[in-house]
PDB file of C-alpha atoms in Angstrom:
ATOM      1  CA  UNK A   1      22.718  16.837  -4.209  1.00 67.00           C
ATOM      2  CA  UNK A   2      19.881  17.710  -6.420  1.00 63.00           C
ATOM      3  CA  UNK A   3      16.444  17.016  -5.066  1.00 92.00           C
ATOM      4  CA  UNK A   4      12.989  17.827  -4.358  1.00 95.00           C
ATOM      5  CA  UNK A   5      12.139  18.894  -1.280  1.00 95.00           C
ATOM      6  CA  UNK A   6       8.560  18.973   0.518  1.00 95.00           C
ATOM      7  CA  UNK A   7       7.567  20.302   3.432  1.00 89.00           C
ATOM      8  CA  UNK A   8       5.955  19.682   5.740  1.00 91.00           C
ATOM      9  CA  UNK A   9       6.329  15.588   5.561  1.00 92.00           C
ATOM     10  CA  UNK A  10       2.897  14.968   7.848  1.00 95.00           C
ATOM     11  CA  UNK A  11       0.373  17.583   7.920  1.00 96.00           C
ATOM     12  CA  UNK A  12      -2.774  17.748   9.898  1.00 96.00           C
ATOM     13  CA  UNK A  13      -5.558  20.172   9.809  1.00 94.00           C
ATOM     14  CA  UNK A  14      -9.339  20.297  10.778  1.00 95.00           C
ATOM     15  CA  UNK A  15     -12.203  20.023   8.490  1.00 96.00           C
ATOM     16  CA  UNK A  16     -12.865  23.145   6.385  1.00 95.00           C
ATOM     17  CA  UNK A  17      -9.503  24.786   7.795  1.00 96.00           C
ATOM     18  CA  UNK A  18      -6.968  26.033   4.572  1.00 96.00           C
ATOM     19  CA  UNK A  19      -3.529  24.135   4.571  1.00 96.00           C
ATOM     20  CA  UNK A  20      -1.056  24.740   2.261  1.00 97.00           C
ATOM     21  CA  UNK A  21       1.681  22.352   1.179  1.00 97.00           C
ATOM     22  CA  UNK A  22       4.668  23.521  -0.422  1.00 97.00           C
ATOM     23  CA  UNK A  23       7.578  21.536  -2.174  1.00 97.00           C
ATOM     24  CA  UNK A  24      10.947  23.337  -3.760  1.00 97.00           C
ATOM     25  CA  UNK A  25      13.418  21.976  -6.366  1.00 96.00           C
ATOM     26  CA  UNK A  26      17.595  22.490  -6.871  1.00 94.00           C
ATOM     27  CA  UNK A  27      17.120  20.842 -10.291  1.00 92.00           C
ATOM     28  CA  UNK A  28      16.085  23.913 -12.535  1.00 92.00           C
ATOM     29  CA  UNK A  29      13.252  22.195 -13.935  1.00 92.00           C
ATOM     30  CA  UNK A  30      10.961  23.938 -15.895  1.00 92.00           C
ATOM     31  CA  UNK A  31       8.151  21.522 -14.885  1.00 92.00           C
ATOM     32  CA  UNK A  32       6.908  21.025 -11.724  1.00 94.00           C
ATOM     33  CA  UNK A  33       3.916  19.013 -10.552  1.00 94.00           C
ATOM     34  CA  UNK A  34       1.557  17.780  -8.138  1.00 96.00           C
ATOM     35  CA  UNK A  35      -0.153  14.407  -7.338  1.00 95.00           C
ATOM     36  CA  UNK A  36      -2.682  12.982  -4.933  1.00 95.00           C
ATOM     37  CA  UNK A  37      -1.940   9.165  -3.737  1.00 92.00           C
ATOM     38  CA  UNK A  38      -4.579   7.923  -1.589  1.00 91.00           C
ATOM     39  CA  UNK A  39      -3.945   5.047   0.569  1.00 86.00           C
ATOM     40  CA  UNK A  40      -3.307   1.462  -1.292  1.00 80.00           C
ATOM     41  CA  UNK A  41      -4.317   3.841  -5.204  1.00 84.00           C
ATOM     42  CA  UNK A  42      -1.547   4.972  -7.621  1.00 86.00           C
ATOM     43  CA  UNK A  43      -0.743   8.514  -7.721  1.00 90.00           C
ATOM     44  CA  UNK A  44      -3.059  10.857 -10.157  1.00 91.00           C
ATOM     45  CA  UNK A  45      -2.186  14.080 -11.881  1.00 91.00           C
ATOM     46  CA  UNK A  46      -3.882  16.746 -10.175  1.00 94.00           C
ATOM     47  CA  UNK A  47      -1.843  19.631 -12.450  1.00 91.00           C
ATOM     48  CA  UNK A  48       1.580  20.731 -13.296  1.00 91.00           C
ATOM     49  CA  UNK A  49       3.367  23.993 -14.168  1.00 92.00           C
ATOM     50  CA  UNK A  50       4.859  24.674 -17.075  1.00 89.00           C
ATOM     51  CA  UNK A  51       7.664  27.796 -16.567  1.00 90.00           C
ATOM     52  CA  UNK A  52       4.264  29.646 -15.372  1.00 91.00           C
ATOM     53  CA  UNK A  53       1.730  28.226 -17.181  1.00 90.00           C
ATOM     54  CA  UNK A  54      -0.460  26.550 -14.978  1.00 92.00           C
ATOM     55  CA  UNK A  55      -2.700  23.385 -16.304  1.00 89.00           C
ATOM     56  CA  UNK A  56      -5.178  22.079 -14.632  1.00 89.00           C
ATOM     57  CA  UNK A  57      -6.417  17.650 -14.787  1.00 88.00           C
ATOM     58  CA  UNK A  58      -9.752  18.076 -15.864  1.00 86.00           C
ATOM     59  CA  UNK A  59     -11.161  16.520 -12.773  1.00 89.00           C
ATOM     60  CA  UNK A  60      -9.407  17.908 -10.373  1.00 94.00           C
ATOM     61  CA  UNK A  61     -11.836  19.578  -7.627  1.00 93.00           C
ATOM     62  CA  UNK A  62     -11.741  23.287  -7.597  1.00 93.00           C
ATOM     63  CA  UNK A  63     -10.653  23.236  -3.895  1.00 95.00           C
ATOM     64  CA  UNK A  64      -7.314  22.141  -5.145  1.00 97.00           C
ATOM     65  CA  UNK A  65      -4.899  25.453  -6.269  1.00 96.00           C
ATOM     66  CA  UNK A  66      -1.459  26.264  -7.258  1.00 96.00           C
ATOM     67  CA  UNK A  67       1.021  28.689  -7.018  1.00 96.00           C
ATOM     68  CA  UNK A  68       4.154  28.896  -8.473  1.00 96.00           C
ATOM     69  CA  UNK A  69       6.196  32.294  -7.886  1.00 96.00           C
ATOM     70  CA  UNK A  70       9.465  31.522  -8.859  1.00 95.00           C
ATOM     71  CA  UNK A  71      11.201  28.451 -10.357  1.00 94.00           C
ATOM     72  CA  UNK A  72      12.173  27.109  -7.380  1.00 95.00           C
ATOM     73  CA  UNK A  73       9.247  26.921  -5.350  1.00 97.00           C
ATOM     74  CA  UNK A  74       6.214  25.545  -6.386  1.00 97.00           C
ATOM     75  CA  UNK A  75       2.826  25.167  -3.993  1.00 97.00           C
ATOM     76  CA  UNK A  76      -0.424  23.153  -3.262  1.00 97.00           C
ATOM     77  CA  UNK A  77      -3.774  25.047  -0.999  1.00 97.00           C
ATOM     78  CA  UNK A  78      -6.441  23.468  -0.295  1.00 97.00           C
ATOM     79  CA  UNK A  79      -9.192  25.541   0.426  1.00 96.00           C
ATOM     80  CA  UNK A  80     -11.988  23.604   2.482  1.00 96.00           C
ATOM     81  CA  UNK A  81      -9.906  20.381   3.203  1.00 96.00           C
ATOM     82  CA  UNK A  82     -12.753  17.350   3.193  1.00 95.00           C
ATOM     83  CA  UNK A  83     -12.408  13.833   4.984  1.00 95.00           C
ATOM     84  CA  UNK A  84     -11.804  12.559   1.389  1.00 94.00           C
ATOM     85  CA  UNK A  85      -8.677  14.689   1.009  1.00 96.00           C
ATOM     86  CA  UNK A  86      -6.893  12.849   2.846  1.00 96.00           C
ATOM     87  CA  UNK A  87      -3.841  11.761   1.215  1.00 95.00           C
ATOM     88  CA  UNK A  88      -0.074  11.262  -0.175  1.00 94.00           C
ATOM     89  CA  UNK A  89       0.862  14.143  -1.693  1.00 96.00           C
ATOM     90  CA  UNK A  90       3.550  14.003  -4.075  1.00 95.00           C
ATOM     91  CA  UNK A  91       5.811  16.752  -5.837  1.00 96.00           C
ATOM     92  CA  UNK A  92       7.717  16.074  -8.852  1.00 95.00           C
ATOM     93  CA  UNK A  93       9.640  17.618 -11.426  1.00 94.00           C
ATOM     94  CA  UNK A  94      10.943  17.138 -14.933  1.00 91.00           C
ATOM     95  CA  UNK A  95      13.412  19.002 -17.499  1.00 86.00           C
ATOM     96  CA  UNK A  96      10.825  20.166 -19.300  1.00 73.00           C
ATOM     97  CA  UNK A  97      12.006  19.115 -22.936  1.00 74.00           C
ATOM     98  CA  UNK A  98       8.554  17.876 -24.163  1.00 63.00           C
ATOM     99  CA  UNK A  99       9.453  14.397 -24.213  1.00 70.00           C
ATOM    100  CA  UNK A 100       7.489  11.345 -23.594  1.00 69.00           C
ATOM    101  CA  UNK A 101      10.390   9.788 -22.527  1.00 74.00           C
ATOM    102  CA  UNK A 102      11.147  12.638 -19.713  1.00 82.00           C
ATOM    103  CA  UNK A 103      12.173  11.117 -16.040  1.00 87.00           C
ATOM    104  CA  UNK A 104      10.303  12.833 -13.546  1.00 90.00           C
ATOM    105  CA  UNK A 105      11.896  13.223 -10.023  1.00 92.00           C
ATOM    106  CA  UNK A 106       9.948  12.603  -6.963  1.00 94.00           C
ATOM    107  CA  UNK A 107       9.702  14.473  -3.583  1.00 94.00           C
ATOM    108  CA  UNK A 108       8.881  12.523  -0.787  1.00 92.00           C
ATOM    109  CA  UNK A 109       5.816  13.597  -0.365  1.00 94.00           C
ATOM    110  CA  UNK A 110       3.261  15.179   2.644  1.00 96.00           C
ATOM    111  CA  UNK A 111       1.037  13.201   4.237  1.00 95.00           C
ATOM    112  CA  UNK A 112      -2.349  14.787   5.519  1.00 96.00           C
ATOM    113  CA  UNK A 113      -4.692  13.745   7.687  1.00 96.00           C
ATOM    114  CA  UNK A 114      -7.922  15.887   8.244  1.00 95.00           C
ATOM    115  CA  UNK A 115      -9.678  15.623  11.495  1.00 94.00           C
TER     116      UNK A 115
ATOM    117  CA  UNK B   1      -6.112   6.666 -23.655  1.00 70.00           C
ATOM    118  CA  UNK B   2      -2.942   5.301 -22.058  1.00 75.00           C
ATOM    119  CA  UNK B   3      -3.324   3.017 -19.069  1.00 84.00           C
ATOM    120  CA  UNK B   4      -1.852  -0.093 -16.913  1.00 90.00           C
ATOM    121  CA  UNK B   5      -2.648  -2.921 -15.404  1.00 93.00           C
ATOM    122  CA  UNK B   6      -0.263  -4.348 -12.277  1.00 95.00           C
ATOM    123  CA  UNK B   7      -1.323  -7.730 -11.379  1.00 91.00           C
ATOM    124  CA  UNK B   8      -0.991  -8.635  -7.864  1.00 91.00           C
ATOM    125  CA  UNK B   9      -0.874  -6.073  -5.467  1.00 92.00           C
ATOM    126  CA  UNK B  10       1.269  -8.190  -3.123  1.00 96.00           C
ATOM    127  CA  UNK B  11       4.188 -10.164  -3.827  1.00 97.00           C
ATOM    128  CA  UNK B  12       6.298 -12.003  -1.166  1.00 97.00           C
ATOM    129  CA  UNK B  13       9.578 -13.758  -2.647  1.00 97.00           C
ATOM    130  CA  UNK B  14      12.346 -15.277  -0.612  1.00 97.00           C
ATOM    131  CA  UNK B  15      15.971 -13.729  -0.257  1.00 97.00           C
ATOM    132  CA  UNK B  16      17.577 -15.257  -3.236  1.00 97.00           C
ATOM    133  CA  UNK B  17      14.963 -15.836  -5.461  1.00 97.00           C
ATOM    134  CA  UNK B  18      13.673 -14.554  -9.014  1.00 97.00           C
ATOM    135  CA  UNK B  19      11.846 -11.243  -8.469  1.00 97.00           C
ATOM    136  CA  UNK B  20       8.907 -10.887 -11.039  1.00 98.00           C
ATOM    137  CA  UNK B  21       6.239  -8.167 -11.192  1.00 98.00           C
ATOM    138  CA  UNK B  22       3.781  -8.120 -13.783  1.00 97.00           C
ATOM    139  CA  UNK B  23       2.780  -5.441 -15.924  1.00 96.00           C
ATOM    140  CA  UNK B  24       0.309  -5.001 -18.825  1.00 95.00           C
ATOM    141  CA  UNK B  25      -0.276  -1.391 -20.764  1.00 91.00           C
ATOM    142  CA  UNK B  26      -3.200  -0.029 -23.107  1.00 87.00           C
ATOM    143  CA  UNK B  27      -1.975   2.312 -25.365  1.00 78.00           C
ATOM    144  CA  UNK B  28      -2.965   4.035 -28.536  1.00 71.00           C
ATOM    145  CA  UNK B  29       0.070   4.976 -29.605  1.00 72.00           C
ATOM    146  CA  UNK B  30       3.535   3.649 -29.073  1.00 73.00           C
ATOM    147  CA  UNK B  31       4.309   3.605 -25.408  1.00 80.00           C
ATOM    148  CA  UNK B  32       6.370   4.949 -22.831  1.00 87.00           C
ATOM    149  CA  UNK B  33       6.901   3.220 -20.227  1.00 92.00           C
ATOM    150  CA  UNK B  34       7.945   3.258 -16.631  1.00 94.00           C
ATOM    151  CA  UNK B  35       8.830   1.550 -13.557  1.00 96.00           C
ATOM    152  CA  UNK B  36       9.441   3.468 -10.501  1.00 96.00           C
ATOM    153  CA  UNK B  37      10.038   2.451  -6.516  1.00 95.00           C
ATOM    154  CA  UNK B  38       8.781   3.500  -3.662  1.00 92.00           C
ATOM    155  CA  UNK B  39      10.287   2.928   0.063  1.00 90.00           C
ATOM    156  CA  UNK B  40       8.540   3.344   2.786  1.00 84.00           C
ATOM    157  CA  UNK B  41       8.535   7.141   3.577  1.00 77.00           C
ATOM    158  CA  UNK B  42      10.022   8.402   0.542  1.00 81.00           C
ATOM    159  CA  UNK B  43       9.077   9.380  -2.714  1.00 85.00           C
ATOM    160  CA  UNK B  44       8.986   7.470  -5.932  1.00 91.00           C
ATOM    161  CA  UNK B  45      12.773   6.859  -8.006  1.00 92.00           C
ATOM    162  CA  UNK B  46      12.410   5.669 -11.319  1.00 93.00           C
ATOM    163  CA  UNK B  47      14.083   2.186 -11.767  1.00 96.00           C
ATOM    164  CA  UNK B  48      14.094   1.890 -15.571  1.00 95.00           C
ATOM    165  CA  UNK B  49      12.285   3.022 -18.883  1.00 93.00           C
ATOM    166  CA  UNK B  50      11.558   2.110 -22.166  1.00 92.00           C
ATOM    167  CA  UNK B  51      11.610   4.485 -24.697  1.00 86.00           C
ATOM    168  CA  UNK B  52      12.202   2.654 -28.280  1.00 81.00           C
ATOM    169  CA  UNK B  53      15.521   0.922 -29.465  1.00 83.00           C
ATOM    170  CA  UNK B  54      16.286  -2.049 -27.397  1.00 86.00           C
ATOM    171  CA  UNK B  55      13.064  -3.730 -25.778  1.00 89.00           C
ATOM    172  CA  UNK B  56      15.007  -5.179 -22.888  1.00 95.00           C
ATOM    173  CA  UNK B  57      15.938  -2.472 -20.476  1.00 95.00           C
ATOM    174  CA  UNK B  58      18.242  -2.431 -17.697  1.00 95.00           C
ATOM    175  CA  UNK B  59      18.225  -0.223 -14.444  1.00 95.00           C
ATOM    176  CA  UNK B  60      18.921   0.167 -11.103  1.00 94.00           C
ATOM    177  CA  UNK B  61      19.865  -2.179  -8.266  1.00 93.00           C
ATOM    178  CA  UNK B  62      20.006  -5.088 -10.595  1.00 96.00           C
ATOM    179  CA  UNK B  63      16.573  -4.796 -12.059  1.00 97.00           C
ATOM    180  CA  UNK B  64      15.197  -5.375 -15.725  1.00 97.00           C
ATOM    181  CA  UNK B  65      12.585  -4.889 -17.519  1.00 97.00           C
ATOM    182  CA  UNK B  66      11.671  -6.356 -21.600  1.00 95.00           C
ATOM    183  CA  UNK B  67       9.139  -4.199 -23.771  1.00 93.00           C
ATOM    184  CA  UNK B  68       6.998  -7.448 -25.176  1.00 93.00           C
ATOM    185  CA  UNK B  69       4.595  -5.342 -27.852  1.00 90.00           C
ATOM    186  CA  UNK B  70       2.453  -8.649 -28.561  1.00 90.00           C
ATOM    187  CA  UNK B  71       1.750  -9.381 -25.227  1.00 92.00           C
ATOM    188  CA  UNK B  72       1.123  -5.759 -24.346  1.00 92.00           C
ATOM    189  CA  UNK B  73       3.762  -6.611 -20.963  1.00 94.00           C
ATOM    190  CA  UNK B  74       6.484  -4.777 -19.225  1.00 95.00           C
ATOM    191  CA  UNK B  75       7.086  -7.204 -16.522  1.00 97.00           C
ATOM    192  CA  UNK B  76      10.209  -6.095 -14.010  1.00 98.00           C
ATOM    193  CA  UNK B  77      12.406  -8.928 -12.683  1.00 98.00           C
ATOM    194  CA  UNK B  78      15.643  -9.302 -10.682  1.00 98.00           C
ATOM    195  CA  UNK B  79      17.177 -12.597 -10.949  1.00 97.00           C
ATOM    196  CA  UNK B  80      18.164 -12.435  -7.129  1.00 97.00           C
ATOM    197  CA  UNK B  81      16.001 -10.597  -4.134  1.00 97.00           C
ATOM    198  CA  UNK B  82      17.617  -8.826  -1.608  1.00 96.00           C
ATOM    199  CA  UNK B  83      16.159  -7.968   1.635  1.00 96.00           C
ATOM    200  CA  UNK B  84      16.481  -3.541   0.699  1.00 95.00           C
ATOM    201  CA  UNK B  85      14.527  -4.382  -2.690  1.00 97.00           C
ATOM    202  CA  UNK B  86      11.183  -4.772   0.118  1.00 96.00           C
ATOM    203  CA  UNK B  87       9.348  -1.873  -1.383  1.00 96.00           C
ATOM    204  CA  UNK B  88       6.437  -0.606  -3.593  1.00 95.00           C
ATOM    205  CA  UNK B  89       6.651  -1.034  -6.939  1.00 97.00           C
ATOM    206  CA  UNK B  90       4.790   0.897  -9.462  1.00 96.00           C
ATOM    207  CA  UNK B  91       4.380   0.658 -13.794  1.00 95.00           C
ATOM    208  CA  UNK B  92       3.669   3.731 -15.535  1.00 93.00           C
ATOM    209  CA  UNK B  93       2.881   4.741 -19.381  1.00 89.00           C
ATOM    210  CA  UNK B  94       2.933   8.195 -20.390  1.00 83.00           C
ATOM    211  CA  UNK B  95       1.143  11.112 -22.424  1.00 69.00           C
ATOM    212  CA  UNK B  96       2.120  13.878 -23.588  1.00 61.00           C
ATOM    213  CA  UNK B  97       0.748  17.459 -22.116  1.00 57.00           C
ATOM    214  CA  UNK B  98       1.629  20.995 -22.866  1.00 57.00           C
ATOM    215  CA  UNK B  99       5.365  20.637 -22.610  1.00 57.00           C
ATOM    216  CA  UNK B 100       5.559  17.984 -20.203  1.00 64.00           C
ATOM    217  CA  UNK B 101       4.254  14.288 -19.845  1.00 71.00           C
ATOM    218  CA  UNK B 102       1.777  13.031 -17.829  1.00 79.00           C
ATOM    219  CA  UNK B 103       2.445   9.522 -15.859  1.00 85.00           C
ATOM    220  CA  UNK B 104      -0.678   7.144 -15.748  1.00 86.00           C
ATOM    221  CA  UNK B 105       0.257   4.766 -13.083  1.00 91.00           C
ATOM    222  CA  UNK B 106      -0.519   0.858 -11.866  1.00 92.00           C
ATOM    223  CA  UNK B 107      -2.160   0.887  -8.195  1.00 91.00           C
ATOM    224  CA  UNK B 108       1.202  -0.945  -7.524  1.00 94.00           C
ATOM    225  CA  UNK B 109       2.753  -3.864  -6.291  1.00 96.00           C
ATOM    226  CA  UNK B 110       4.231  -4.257  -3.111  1.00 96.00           C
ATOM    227  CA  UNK B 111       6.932  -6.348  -2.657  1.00 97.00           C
ATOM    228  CA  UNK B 112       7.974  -8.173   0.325  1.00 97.00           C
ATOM    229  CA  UNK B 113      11.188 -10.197   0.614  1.00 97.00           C
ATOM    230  CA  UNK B 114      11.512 -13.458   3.384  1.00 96.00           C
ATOM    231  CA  UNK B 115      14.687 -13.754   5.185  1.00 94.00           C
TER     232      UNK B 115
END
């Protein structure tokens, strides 16, 4: 079947220590993108790809990057991983058609915990 | 700016019984609007949208939802509860972004379902 995949699905790392969480797609989609759910909030928007045009929310912190080097595979770093990082993150996709109307397909997301 | 409002961030209903899980959007423009489930553990699937056309909408597992434009609602309901609908349930509107959409979600409602 056609999904989104994430890996890993519970991540720890230390304070200050780089992680990187990755998520890959069998649905061609030319979008891809990533949110942030923090415990008991809805998800935000932190930014989404585009084919290879990355956009960034404009609050997203600048510890948060993205890399996308092929369709498939799309993926989240955090650079310096705070206590306040902590959180759901979710991977999603969509055709890419520039509707409104556009489902959006969910991984099932990577929890991380920072110690 | 697009937003939504979930009221009641728990529900509990007993097996059998009308399912109903409010919903109230801001919008500028005409919306787009979402609902989309989460069980424990997995990522979010989209239950039903409302595009334009027809302002009740039908969807998955029995659930529907009906586009009220005067009362600024999209409340979900199921006319029966079954114990596997025990979940988190969460309204979205949408805006547009550079080829893609951007989903502005409720802070959810979780729904729990009484033997």
């Amino acid at each position: 079947d056609a999904m989104v995949i994430q890996n890993p699905r519970y991540q720890v790392t230390q304070f200050g220590k780089p992680v990187t969480l990755s998520c890959s797609q069998t649905l061609n989609h030319n979008v891809m993108y990533w949110y942030q759910q923090k415990s008991s909030q809805a998800p935000k928007l932190l930014f989404h790809y585009y084919d290879k045009d990355f956009n960034n929310e404009a609050d997203t912190p600048d510890n948060f990057q993205s890399r996308r080097p092929n369709t498939s595979f799309c993926f989240l770093d955090i650079r310096s991983p705070g206590l306040g990082d902590a959180a759901m993150y979710l991977c999603a996709t969509s055709g890419g058609q520039g509707g409104l109307w556009e489902t959006q397909y969910f991984g099932p997301g990577t929890r991380l915990l920072v110690l | 700016a697009q937003s939504v409002t979930q009221l009641g961030s728990h529900v509990s209903v007993s097996e059998g019984a009308l399912v109903l899980l409010r919903c109230n959007y801001s919008s500028s423009v005409p919306p787009y609007l979402f609902w989309y489930v989460q069980y424990p553990n997995q990522g979010l699937q989209l239950l039903l949208k409302y595009t334009t056309g027809a302002t009740l909408v039908k969807g998955i597992n029995g659930f529907e939802a009906e586009f009220k434009k005067s009362e600024t609602s999209f409340h979900l309901t199921k006319p029966s509860a079954h114990m596997s609908d025990a979940a988190e349930y969460f309204c979205a509107v949408t805006r547009t972004l550079t080829g893609a959409n951007n989903l502005f979600f409720g802070t959810g409602t979780r729904l729990t379902v009484i033997p």
